[in-house]
PDB file of C-alpha atoms and ligand atoms in Angstrom:
ATOM      1  CA  MET A  92     -28.700  11.953  17.701  1.00 40.00           C
ATOM      2  CA  SER A  93     -29.248  12.530  14.024  1.00 44.00           C
ATOM      3  CA  SER A  94     -30.200   9.626  11.759  1.00 45.00           C
ATOM      4  CA  THR A  95     -28.735   9.368   8.258  1.00 58.00           C
ATOM      5  CA  SER A  96     -31.842   7.688   6.960  1.00 59.00           C
ATOM      6  CA  SER A  97     -35.386   9.021   7.062  1.00 54.00           C
ATOM      7  CA  VAL A  98     -36.721   5.738   5.514  1.00 61.00           C
ATOM      8  CA  LYS A  99     -35.662   2.335   6.727  1.00 68.00           C
ATOM      9  CA  ALA A 100     -33.228   0.669   4.245  1.00 78.00           C
ATOM     10  CA  THR A 101     -34.047  -2.749   3.115  1.00 81.00           C
ATOM     11  CA  SER A 102     -31.973  -5.454   4.868  1.00 88.00           C
ATOM     12  CA  VAL A 103     -29.487  -7.144   2.608  1.00 93.00           C
ATOM     13  CA  LEU A 104     -27.414  -9.506   4.761  1.00 96.00           C
ATOM     14  CA  ASP A 105     -28.877 -12.607   6.426  1.00 96.00           C
ATOM     15  CA  ALA A 106     -28.397 -13.421  10.070  1.00 96.00           C
ATOM     16  CA  ALA A 107     -25.409 -15.647   9.468  1.00 97.00           C
ATOM     17  CA  GLN A 108     -23.660 -12.859   7.547  1.00 98.00           C
ATOM     18  CA  ILE A 109     -24.386 -10.245  10.270  1.00 97.00           C
ATOM     19  CA  GLU A 110     -23.060 -12.732  12.833  1.00 98.00           C
ATOM     20  CA  GLN A 111     -19.964 -13.315  10.747  1.00 98.00           C
ATOM     21  CA  PHE A 112     -19.337  -9.696  10.329  1.00 98.00           C
ATOM     22  CA  ALA A 113     -19.588  -9.216  14.195  1.00 98.00           C
ATOM     23  CA  ARG A 114     -17.339 -12.262  14.906  1.00 98.00           C
ATOM     24  CA  ASP A 115     -14.749 -12.041  12.111  1.00 98.00           C
ATOM     25  CA  GLY A 116     -14.876  -8.356  11.225  1.00 98.00           C
ATOM     26  CA  TYR A 117     -15.603  -8.850   7.558  1.00 98.00           C
ATOM     27  CA  VAL A 118     -18.099 -10.273   5.151  1.00 98.00           C
ATOM     28  CA  VAL A 119     -17.509 -11.132   1.475  1.00 98.00           C
ATOM     29  CA  LEU A 120     -20.143 -10.077  -1.089  1.00 98.00           C
ATOM     30  CA  PRO A 121     -19.356 -11.767  -4.447  1.00 98.00           C
ATOM     31  CA  GLY A 122     -20.621  -9.860  -7.541  1.00 98.00           C
ATOM     32  CA  PHE A 123     -22.305  -7.322  -5.303  1.00 98.00           C
ATOM     33  CA  LEU A 124     -22.155  -4.304  -7.718  1.00 98.00           C
ATOM     34  CA  ASP A 125     -24.277  -4.416 -10.846  1.00 98.00           C
ATOM     35  CA  GLU A 126     -22.472  -4.679 -14.156  1.00 98.00           C
ATOM     36  CA  ALA A 127     -23.587  -1.330 -15.552  1.00 98.00           C
ATOM     37  CA  LEU A 128     -22.253   0.427 -12.396  1.00 98.00           C
ATOM     38  CA  VAL A 129     -18.954  -1.451 -12.650  1.00 98.00           C
ATOM     39  CA  SER A 130     -18.373  -0.470 -16.238  1.00 98.00           C
ATOM     40  CA  ARG A 131     -19.225   3.215 -15.529  1.00 98.00           C
ATOM     41  CA  LEU A 132     -16.911   3.031 -12.467  1.00 98.00           C
ATOM     42  CA  LYS A 133     -13.967   1.612 -14.536  1.00 98.00           C
ATOM     43  CA  ARG A 134     -14.284   4.433 -17.018  1.00 98.00           C
ATOM     44  CA  GLU A 135     -14.116   6.965 -14.224  1.00 98.00           C
ATOM     45  CA  VAL A 136     -11.173   5.220 -12.618  1.00 98.00           C
ATOM     46  CA  ASP A 137      -9.325   5.322 -15.923  1.00 98.00           C
ATOM     47  CA  ARG A 138     -10.009   9.094 -16.161  1.00 98.00           C
ATOM     48  CA  TRP A 139      -9.070   9.615 -12.490  1.00 98.00           C
ATOM     49  CA  VAL A 140      -5.636   7.927 -13.061  1.00 98.00           C
ATOM     50  CA  ASP A 141      -4.979   8.906 -16.690  1.00 98.00           C
ATOM     51  CA  ASP A 142      -5.843  12.613 -16.396  1.00 98.00           C
ATOM     52  CA  GLY A 143      -3.647  13.036 -13.234  1.00 98.00           C
ATOM     53  CA  LEU A 144      -6.678  13.661 -11.003  1.00 98.00           C
ATOM     54  CA  ARG A 145      -5.543  11.044  -8.514  1.00 98.00           C
ATOM     55  CA  ASP A 146      -2.086  12.619  -8.295  1.00 98.00           C
ATOM     56  CA  ARG A 147      -3.658  16.103  -7.816  1.00 98.00           C
ATOM     57  CA  SER A 148      -5.860  14.863  -5.044  1.00 97.00           C
ATOM     58  CA  ILE A 149      -2.886  13.302  -3.267  1.00 98.00           C
ATOM     59  CA  ALA A 150      -0.853  16.525  -3.744  1.00 98.00           C
ATOM     60  CA  SER A 151      -3.723  18.535  -2.154  1.00 97.00           C
ATOM     61  CA  ALA A 152      -3.761  16.108   0.736  1.00 97.00           C
ATOM     62  CA  VAL A 153      -0.013  16.117   1.264  1.00 97.00           C
ATOM     63  CA  ASP A 154       0.552  19.898   0.845  1.00 97.00           C
ATOM     64  CA  PRO A 155      -2.721  21.782   0.886  1.00 96.00           C
ATOM     65  CA  GLU A 156      -0.889  25.200   1.265  1.00 95.00           C
ATOM     66  CA  ALA A 157       0.958  24.681  -1.982  1.00 96.00           C
ATOM     67  CA  ASN A 158      -1.651  22.783  -3.916  1.00 97.00           C
ATOM     68  CA  GLY A 159      -5.029  24.158  -2.687  1.00 96.00           C
ATOM     69  CA  LEU A 160      -8.138  22.060  -3.229  1.00 97.00           C
ATOM     70  CA  PRO A 161      -8.183  19.217  -5.709  1.00 97.00           C
ATOM     71  CA  PRO A 162      -9.735  20.213  -9.014  1.00 97.00           C
ATOM     72  CA  VAL A 163     -12.051  17.172  -8.899  1.00 98.00           C
ATOM     73  CA  MET A 164     -12.716  14.756  -6.080  1.00 98.00           C
ATOM     74  CA  GLU A 165     -13.817  11.127  -6.527  1.00 98.00           C
ATOM     75  CA  LEU A 166     -17.307  11.842  -5.231  1.00 98.00           C
ATOM     76  CA  GLU A 167     -17.799  14.420  -8.055  1.00 98.00           C
ATOM     77  CA  MET A 168     -17.727  11.736 -10.597  1.00 98.00           C
ATOM     78  CA  PRO A 169     -21.290  10.453 -11.151  1.00 98.00           C
ATOM     79  CA  ALA A 170     -20.569   6.680 -10.923  1.00 98.00           C
ATOM     80  CA  HIS A 171     -18.495   7.132  -7.767  1.00 98.00           C
ATOM     81  CA  ALA A 172     -21.322   9.170  -6.316  1.00 98.00           C
ATOM     82  CA  ASP A 173     -23.800   6.452  -7.168  1.00 98.00           C
ATOM     83  CA  LEU A 174     -21.385   3.873  -5.589  1.00 98.00           C
ATOM     84  CA  ILE A 175     -21.298   5.799  -2.351  1.00 98.00           C
ATOM     85  CA  ALA A 176     -25.051   5.605  -1.897  1.00 98.00           C
ATOM     86  CA  TYR A 177     -25.586   2.307  -3.883  1.00 98.00           C
ATOM     87  CA  PRO A 178     -28.900   1.187  -2.351  1.00 96.00           C
ATOM     88  CA  PRO A 179     -27.806  -2.430  -1.679  1.00 97.00           C
ATOM     89  CA  LEU A 180     -24.712  -1.063   0.111  1.00 98.00           C
ATOM     90  CA  MET A 181     -26.861   1.289   2.186  1.00 97.00           C
ATOM     91  CA  GLY A 182     -28.802  -1.894   3.196  1.00 97.00           C
ATOM     92  CA  VAL A 183     -25.678  -3.643   4.175  1.00 98.00           C
ATOM     93  CA  LEU A 184     -24.414  -0.768   6.064  1.00 98.00           C
ATOM     94  CA  THR A 185     -27.674  -0.457   7.985  1.00 97.00           C
ATOM     95  CA  ASP A 186     -27.476  -4.156   8.769  1.00 97.00           C
ATOM     96  CA  VAL A 187     -24.101  -3.745  10.396  1.00 97.00           C
ATOM     97  CA  LEU A 188     -24.093  -0.060  11.656  1.00 97.00           C
ATOM     98  CA  GLY A 189     -27.728   0.518  12.310  1.00 96.00           C
ATOM     99  CA  PRO A 190     -29.519   3.471  10.715  1.00 93.00           C
ATOM    100  CA  SER A 191     -27.277   6.334  11.741  1.00 95.00           C
ATOM    101  CA  PHE A 192     -23.962   6.505   9.926  1.00 97.00           C
ATOM    102  CA  VAL A 193     -21.955   9.035   7.831  1.00 98.00           C
ATOM    103  CA  PHE A 194     -19.573   8.877   4.950  1.00 98.00           C
ATOM    104  CA  HIS A 195     -15.979   9.129   5.872  1.00 98.00           C
ATOM    105  CA  HIS A 196     -13.865   9.065   2.715  1.00 98.00           C
ATOM    106  CA  LEU A 197     -13.241   7.255  -0.589  1.00 98.00           C
ATOM    107  CA  HIS A 198     -10.245   6.201  -2.551  1.00 98.00           C
ATOM    108  CA  SER A 199     -10.068   5.109  -6.076  1.00 98.00           C
ATOM    109  CA  ASP A 200      -7.181   3.591  -8.006  1.00 98.00           C
ATOM    110  CA  ARG A 201      -6.142   1.427 -10.985  1.00 98.00           C
ATOM    111  CA  GLN A 202      -3.316  -0.419  -9.372  1.00 95.00           C
ATOM    112  CA  ALA A 203      -0.515  -1.372 -11.785  1.00 92.00           C
ATOM    113  CA  PRO A 204       0.763  -4.915 -11.825  1.00 89.00           C
ATOM    114  CA  THR A 205       4.135  -3.581 -10.524  1.00 88.00           C
ATOM    115  CA  LEU A 206       2.517  -2.133  -7.264  1.00 92.00           C
ATOM    116  CA  PRO A 207       3.989  -3.739  -4.309  1.00 93.00           C
ATOM    117  CA  GLY A 208       2.020  -5.377  -1.469  1.00 96.00           C
ATOM    118  CA  LYS A 209       0.782  -3.412   1.431  1.00 98.00           C
ATOM    119  CA  PRO A 210       1.899  -4.572   4.879  1.00 98.00           C
ATOM    120  CA  TRP A 211      -0.580  -5.655   7.555  1.00 98.00           C
ATOM    121  CA  HIS A 212      -2.477  -2.786   9.060  1.00 98.00           C
ATOM    122  CA  HIS A 213      -5.845  -1.613  10.005  1.00 98.00           C
ATOM    123  CA  ASP A 214      -7.677   1.636   9.090  1.00 98.00           C
ATOM    124  CA  TYR A 215      -9.749   2.464  12.230  1.00 98.00           C
ATOM    125  CA  GLU A 216      -9.544   6.156  12.791  1.00 97.00           C
ATOM    126  CA  GLN A 217      -9.038   6.964  16.431  1.00 97.00           C
ATOM    127  CA  ARG A 218      -6.312   8.969  18.251  1.00 94.00           C
ATOM    128  CA  PRO A 219      -5.091   7.421  20.475  1.00 95.00           C
ATOM    129  CA  GLN A 220      -6.564   3.973  19.753  1.00 97.00           C
ATOM    130  CA  ARG A 221      -8.576   3.282  22.926  1.00 96.00           C
ATOM    131  CA  ASP A 222     -11.828   1.353  22.209  1.00 97.00           C
ATOM    132  CA  ARG A 223     -14.014  -0.087  19.587  1.00 97.00           C
ATOM    133  CA  THR A 224     -17.364   1.266  20.999  1.00 97.00           C
ATOM    134  CA  TYR A 225     -18.381   2.817  17.632  1.00 98.00           C
ATOM    135  CA  ALA A 226     -17.958   0.950  14.326  1.00 98.00           C
ATOM    136  CA  MET A 227     -16.223   2.289  11.285  1.00 98.00           C
ATOM    137  CA  VAL A 228     -16.257   0.134   8.163  1.00 98.00           C
ATOM    138  CA  HIS A 229     -14.492  -0.030   4.774  1.00 98.00           C
ATOM    139  CA  ALA A 230     -16.318  -1.236   1.637  1.00 98.00           C
ATOM    140  CA  LEU A 231     -13.459  -2.614  -0.398  1.00 98.00           C
ATOM    141  CA  HIS A 232     -14.767  -2.775  -4.022  1.00 98.00           C
ATOM    142  CA  TYR A 233     -12.908  -4.964  -6.546  1.00 98.00           C
ATOM    143  CA  LEU A 234     -14.264  -3.941  -9.902  1.00 98.00           C
ATOM    144  CA  ASP A 235     -12.669  -6.792 -11.870  1.00 98.00           C
ATOM    145  CA  GLY A 236     -12.799  -9.126  -8.886  1.00 98.00           C
ATOM    146  CA  LEU A 237      -9.683 -10.917  -7.681  1.00 97.00           C
ATOM    147  CA  ASP A 238      -7.939 -13.727  -9.559  1.00 94.00           C
ATOM    148  CA  PRO A 239      -4.435 -15.240 -10.192  1.00 90.00           C
ATOM    149  CA  GLU A 240      -3.436 -12.138 -12.108  1.00 92.00           C
ATOM    150  CA  THR A 241      -4.053  -9.685  -9.249  1.00 94.00           C
ATOM    151  CA  SER A 242      -2.708  -9.247  -5.707  1.00 95.00           C
ATOM    152  CA  SER A 243      -4.771 -10.853  -3.009  1.00 96.00           C
ATOM    153  CA  LEU A 244      -6.592  -9.330   0.013  1.00 98.00           C
ATOM    154  CA  VAL A 245      -5.668 -11.090   3.193  1.00 98.00           C
ATOM    155  CA  VAL A 246      -7.602 -10.559   6.445  1.00 98.00           C
ATOM    156  CA  LEU A 247      -7.104 -11.718  10.023  1.00 98.00           C
ATOM    157  CA  PRO A 248     -10.501 -12.770  11.358  1.00 98.00           C
ATOM    158  CA  GLY A 249     -11.535 -11.357  14.714  1.00 98.00           C
ATOM    159  CA  SER A 250      -8.532  -8.968  14.960  1.00 98.00           C
ATOM    160  CA  HIS A 251     -10.942  -5.924  15.144  1.00 98.00           C
ATOM    161  CA  HIS A 252     -11.790  -6.932  18.731  1.00 98.00           C
ATOM    162  CA  ARG A 253      -8.213  -6.080  19.855  1.00 96.00           C
ATOM    163  CA  VAL A 254      -7.420  -2.408  20.442  1.00 98.00           C
ATOM    164  CA  ALA A 255      -4.147  -1.899  18.637  1.00 98.00           C
ATOM    165  CA  ALA A 256      -2.178   0.694  16.720  1.00 98.00           C
ATOM    166  CA  LYS A 257      -2.818   0.692  12.978  1.00 97.00           C
ATOM    167  CA  ASP A 258       0.803  -0.428  12.287  1.00 97.00           C
ATOM    168  CA  ALA A 259       1.013  -2.870  15.173  1.00 97.00           C
ATOM    169  CA  ASN A 260       1.702  -5.778  12.734  1.00 96.00           C
ATOM    170  CA  ALA A 261       3.535  -3.871  10.074  1.00 97.00           C
ATOM    171  CA  HIS A 262       6.920  -5.479  10.991  1.00 97.00           C
ATOM    172  CA  LEU A 263       5.450  -8.700   9.521  1.00 97.00           C
ATOM    173  CA  GLY A 264       5.232  -7.046   6.085  1.00 98.00           C
ATOM    174  CA  THR A 265       2.703  -9.166   4.089  1.00 97.00           C
ATOM    175  CA  GLU A 266       3.965 -12.511   5.510  1.00 97.00           C
ATOM    176  CA  SER A 267       1.406 -15.131   6.495  1.00 97.00           C
ATOM    177  CA  ILE A 268      -0.182 -15.018   9.979  1.00 96.00           C
ATOM    178  CA  ASP A 269      -1.790 -18.033  11.716  1.00 97.00           C
ATOM    179  CA  GLY A 270      -5.480 -17.889  11.128  1.00 98.00           C
ATOM    180  CA  GLU A 271      -5.405 -15.497   8.189  1.00 98.00           C
ATOM    181  CA  GLN A 272      -7.972 -15.776   5.295  1.00 98.00           C
ATOM    182  CA  VAL A 273      -6.725 -15.298   1.759  1.00 98.00           C
ATOM    183  CA  LEU A 274      -9.186 -13.719  -0.607  1.00 98.00           C
ATOM    184  CA  ASP A 275      -7.901 -14.280  -4.174  1.00 96.00           C
ATOM    185  CA  ASP A 276     -10.831 -15.523  -6.205  1.00 97.00           C
ATOM    186  CA  LEU A 277     -13.733 -13.199  -6.450  1.00 98.00           C
ATOM    187  CA  PRO A 278     -15.982 -12.452  -9.459  1.00 98.00           C
ATOM    188  CA  PRO A 279     -16.113  -8.908 -10.941  1.00 98.00           C
ATOM    189  CA  GLY A 280     -18.026  -6.342  -8.928  1.00 98.00           C
ATOM    190  CA  SER A 281     -17.313  -7.986  -5.575  1.00 98.00           C
ATOM    191  CA  THR A 282     -17.162  -6.126  -2.262  1.00 98.00           C
ATOM    192  CA  VAL A 283     -15.606  -7.061   0.984  1.00 98.00           C
ATOM    193  CA  LEU A 284     -17.185  -5.177   3.814  1.00 98.00           C
ATOM    194  CA  ALA A 285     -14.662  -4.922   6.610  1.00 98.00           C
ATOM    195  CA  HIS A 286     -14.697  -3.494  10.120  1.00 98.00           C
ATOM    196  CA  SER A 287     -12.025  -0.831   9.697  1.00 98.00           C
ATOM    197  CA  ALA A 288     -10.142  -2.241  12.704  1.00 98.00           C
ATOM    198  CA  VAL A 289      -9.623  -5.734  11.229  1.00 98.00           C
ATOM    199  CA  PHE A 290      -6.009  -6.295  10.295  1.00 98.00           C
ATOM    200  CA  HIS A 291      -5.520  -6.830   6.565  1.00 98.00           C
ATOM    201  CA  ALA A 292      -2.870  -6.738   3.926  1.00 98.00           C
ATOM    202  CA  ARG A 293      -2.542  -6.688   0.184  1.00 98.00           C
ATOM    203  CA  ARG A 294      -0.370  -9.551  -0.839  1.00 96.00           C
ATOM    204  CA  ALA A 295       1.405  -9.503  -4.210  1.00 93.00           C
ATOM    205  CA  ARG A 296       1.694 -12.749  -6.012  1.00 85.00           C
ATOM    206  CA  PRO A 297       5.221 -14.215  -5.705  1.00 75.00           C
ATOM    207  CA  GLU A 298       5.289 -15.201  -9.323  1.00 74.00           C
ATOM    208  CA  GLY A 299       4.298 -11.629 -10.270  1.00 68.00           C
ATOM    209  CA  ILE A 300       0.963 -10.300 -11.438  1.00 66.00           C
ATOM    210  CA  GLY A 301      -0.339  -9.595 -14.789  1.00 83.00           C
ATOM    211  CA  LYS A 302      -2.944  -6.973 -15.129  1.00 92.00           C
ATOM    212  CA  ASP A 303      -4.256  -3.711 -13.651  1.00 94.00           C
ATOM    213  CA  ARG A 304      -6.448  -4.054 -10.486  1.00 96.00           C
ATOM    214  CA  TYR A 305      -9.366  -1.699 -10.278  1.00 98.00           C
ATOM    215  CA  PHE A 306      -9.986  -0.888  -6.645  1.00 98.00           C
ATOM    216  CA  VAL A 307     -12.301   1.603  -4.833  1.00 98.00           C
ATOM    217  CA  ASP A 308     -12.658   1.754  -1.138  1.00 98.00           C
ATOM    218  CA  ALA A 309     -15.282   3.809   0.686  1.00 98.00           C
ATOM    219  CA  SER A 310     -15.587   4.119   4.445  1.00 98.00           C
ATOM    220  CA  TYR A 311     -18.417   4.921   6.689  1.00 98.00           C
ATOM    221  CA  CYS A 312     -18.764   5.543  10.509  1.00 98.00           C
ATOM    222  CA  GLN A 313     -21.496   5.091  13.065  1.00 98.00           C
ATOM    223  CA  THR A 314     -22.555   8.368  14.615  1.00 97.00           C
ATOM    224  CA  GLY A 315     -22.395   9.124  18.368  1.00 97.00           C
ATOM    225  CA  THR A 316     -18.781  10.182  18.490  1.00 97.00           C
ATOM    226  CA  ARG A 317     -16.413  12.502  16.574  1.00 97.00           C
ATOM    227  CA  TRP A 318     -14.118  10.879  14.035  1.00 98.00           C
ATOM    228  CA  PRO A 319     -10.788  12.122  12.815  1.00 97.00           C
ATOM    229  CA  PRO A 320     -10.925  13.065   9.093  1.00 97.00           C
ATOM    230  CA  VAL A 321      -8.077  11.728   6.856  1.00 95.00           C
ATOM    231  CA  LYS A 322      -8.039  14.511   4.232  1.00 95.00           C
ATOM    232  CA  PRO A 323      -7.299  18.082   5.055  1.00 96.00           C
ATOM    233  CA  TYR A 324     -10.053  19.151   2.615  1.00 97.00           C
ATOM    234  CA  TRP A 325     -12.613  17.092   4.379  1.00 98.00           C
ATOM    235  CA  ARG A 326     -15.039  19.996   4.848  1.00 98.00           C
ATOM    236  CA  HIS A 327     -15.004  20.669   1.143  1.00 98.00           C
ATOM    237  CA  MET A 328     -15.525  17.066   0.358  1.00 98.00           C
ATOM    238  CA  LEU A 329     -18.546  16.799   2.669  1.00 98.00           C
ATOM    239  CA  SER A 330     -19.924  20.040   1.385  1.00 98.00           C
ATOM    240  CA  ARG A 331     -19.833  18.894  -2.214  1.00 98.00           C
ATOM    241  CA  GLY A 332     -21.445  15.567  -1.157  1.00 98.00           C
ATOM    242  CA  ARG A 333     -24.341  17.623   0.241  1.00 98.00           C
ATOM    243  CA  GLU A 334     -24.477  19.960  -2.770  1.00 98.00           C
ATOM    244  CA  LEU A 335     -24.550  17.158  -5.124  1.00 98.00           C
ATOM    245  CA  GLY A 336     -27.407  15.514  -3.133  1.00 98.00           C
ATOM    246  CA  ILE A 337     -25.584  12.069  -2.981  1.00 98.00           C
ATOM    247  CA  GLY A 338     -27.906   9.731  -1.111  1.00 96.00           C
ATOM    248  CA  GLY A 339     -31.002  11.791  -2.098  1.00 96.00           C
ATOM    249  CA  GLN A 340     -33.861  12.172   0.258  1.00 94.00           C
ATOM    250  CA  GLN A 341     -33.417   8.770   1.885  1.00 94.00           C
ATOM    251  CA  TRP A 342     -29.881   9.707   3.204  1.00 95.00           C
ATOM    252  CA  PRO A 343     -30.027  13.414   3.865  1.00 95.00           C
ATOM    253  CA  HIS A 344     -27.369  13.231   6.611  1.00 95.00           C
ATOM    254  CA  LEU A 345     -24.706  11.150   4.942  1.00 98.00           C
ATOM    255  CA  PHE A 346     -22.329  14.141   4.659  1.00 98.00           C
ATOM    256  CA  ASP A 347     -23.068  15.860   7.974  1.00 98.00           C
ATOM    257  CA  GLU A 348     -19.990  17.681   9.377  1.00 97.00           C
ATOM    258  CA  GLU A 349     -20.830  17.511  13.068  1.00 97.00           C
ATOM    259  CA  HIS A 350     -19.498  13.937  13.511  1.00 98.00           C
ATOM    260  CA  PHE A 351     -15.946  14.930  12.847  1.00 97.00           C
ATOM    261  CA  GLU A 352     -13.041  16.472  14.659  1.00 96.00           C
ATOM    262  CA  GLU A 353     -10.732  18.980  13.175  1.00 94.00           C
ATOM    263  CA  PHE A 354      -8.132  17.542  10.825  1.00 94.00           C
ATOM    264  CA  ARG A 355      -4.664  16.804  12.239  1.00 92.00           C
ATOM    265  CA  ARG A 356      -1.610  15.217  10.660  1.00 90.00           C
TER     266      ARG A 356
HETATM  267  O1  LIG B1453      -5.577  -3.388  -2.059  1.00 92.89           O
HETATM  268  C1  LIG B1453      -6.296  -4.085  -1.262  1.00 92.89           C
HETATM  269  O2  LIG B1453      -6.921  -5.077  -1.548  1.00 92.89           O
HETATM  270  C2  LIG B1453      -6.332  -3.557   0.183  1.00 92.89           C
HETATM  271  C3  LIG B1453      -5.855  -2.213   0.263  1.00 92.89           C
HETATM  272  C4  LIG B1453      -5.673  -1.764   1.710  1.00 92.89           C
HETATM  273  O3  LIG B1453      -5.303  -2.451   2.602  1.00 92.89           O
HETATM  274  C5  LIG B1453      -6.043  -0.359   2.106  1.00 92.89           C
HETATM  275  O4  LIG B1453      -6.388   0.410   1.169  1.00 92.89           O
HETATM  276  O5  LIG B1453      -6.127  -0.120   3.296  1.00 92.89           O
END
């Protein structure tokens, strides 16, 4: 088995946080990203949205025959590349995944105040859903944090232990579920590290929300199995990650292809 790290990453989570992640399927890291990285990321997110690059990347994912490869991918923007291999994040990932994991994908957006909520779902990639032997995680980065002017993130602790379809709770929309935890007050640069199988929703404020919400999510998978990719241009994405040397010498295997199946709709 290949290892993504040739040097042991520094542990970041304490024992209680590692236990919480195993039990509940998420851990909240307030103010995790440093300020300079956050401001560089926000400038890149603005460019990504305002220059139509996000729309182009979606078009390339939806209809690759008509639209070809995206002209720019998120990981080709320097701050996003730095975020993917942000050393404290690599430490957190090593704490919960062990030393051998690969990058899966990243999405970046500036969500308008009018964006509706997103119904309960999980994001664990497996077809069909059959077990939780290997972990996949999503690092949900809230560049301006979460506050009364933004939608909240709602999670259902422990739900990653149950094998279920991604949309098994979608009929509930974004309604409250017994035992849910609402995350609606986080400082800038906060990250929620979630097991991808934990059910979660984005809940809009009933009274309406007032400002753009800068949101980047990046996912990573334990090695040892083959994961379904989510973008048809996944080989190109991984190959650019390798060419750009994201992760440097400490993470030479972060963009290895061998851990993925062929793309299927
Ligand atoms: O917007 C959020 O806070 C969560 C988004 C989400 O659920 C997702 O991208 O899967």
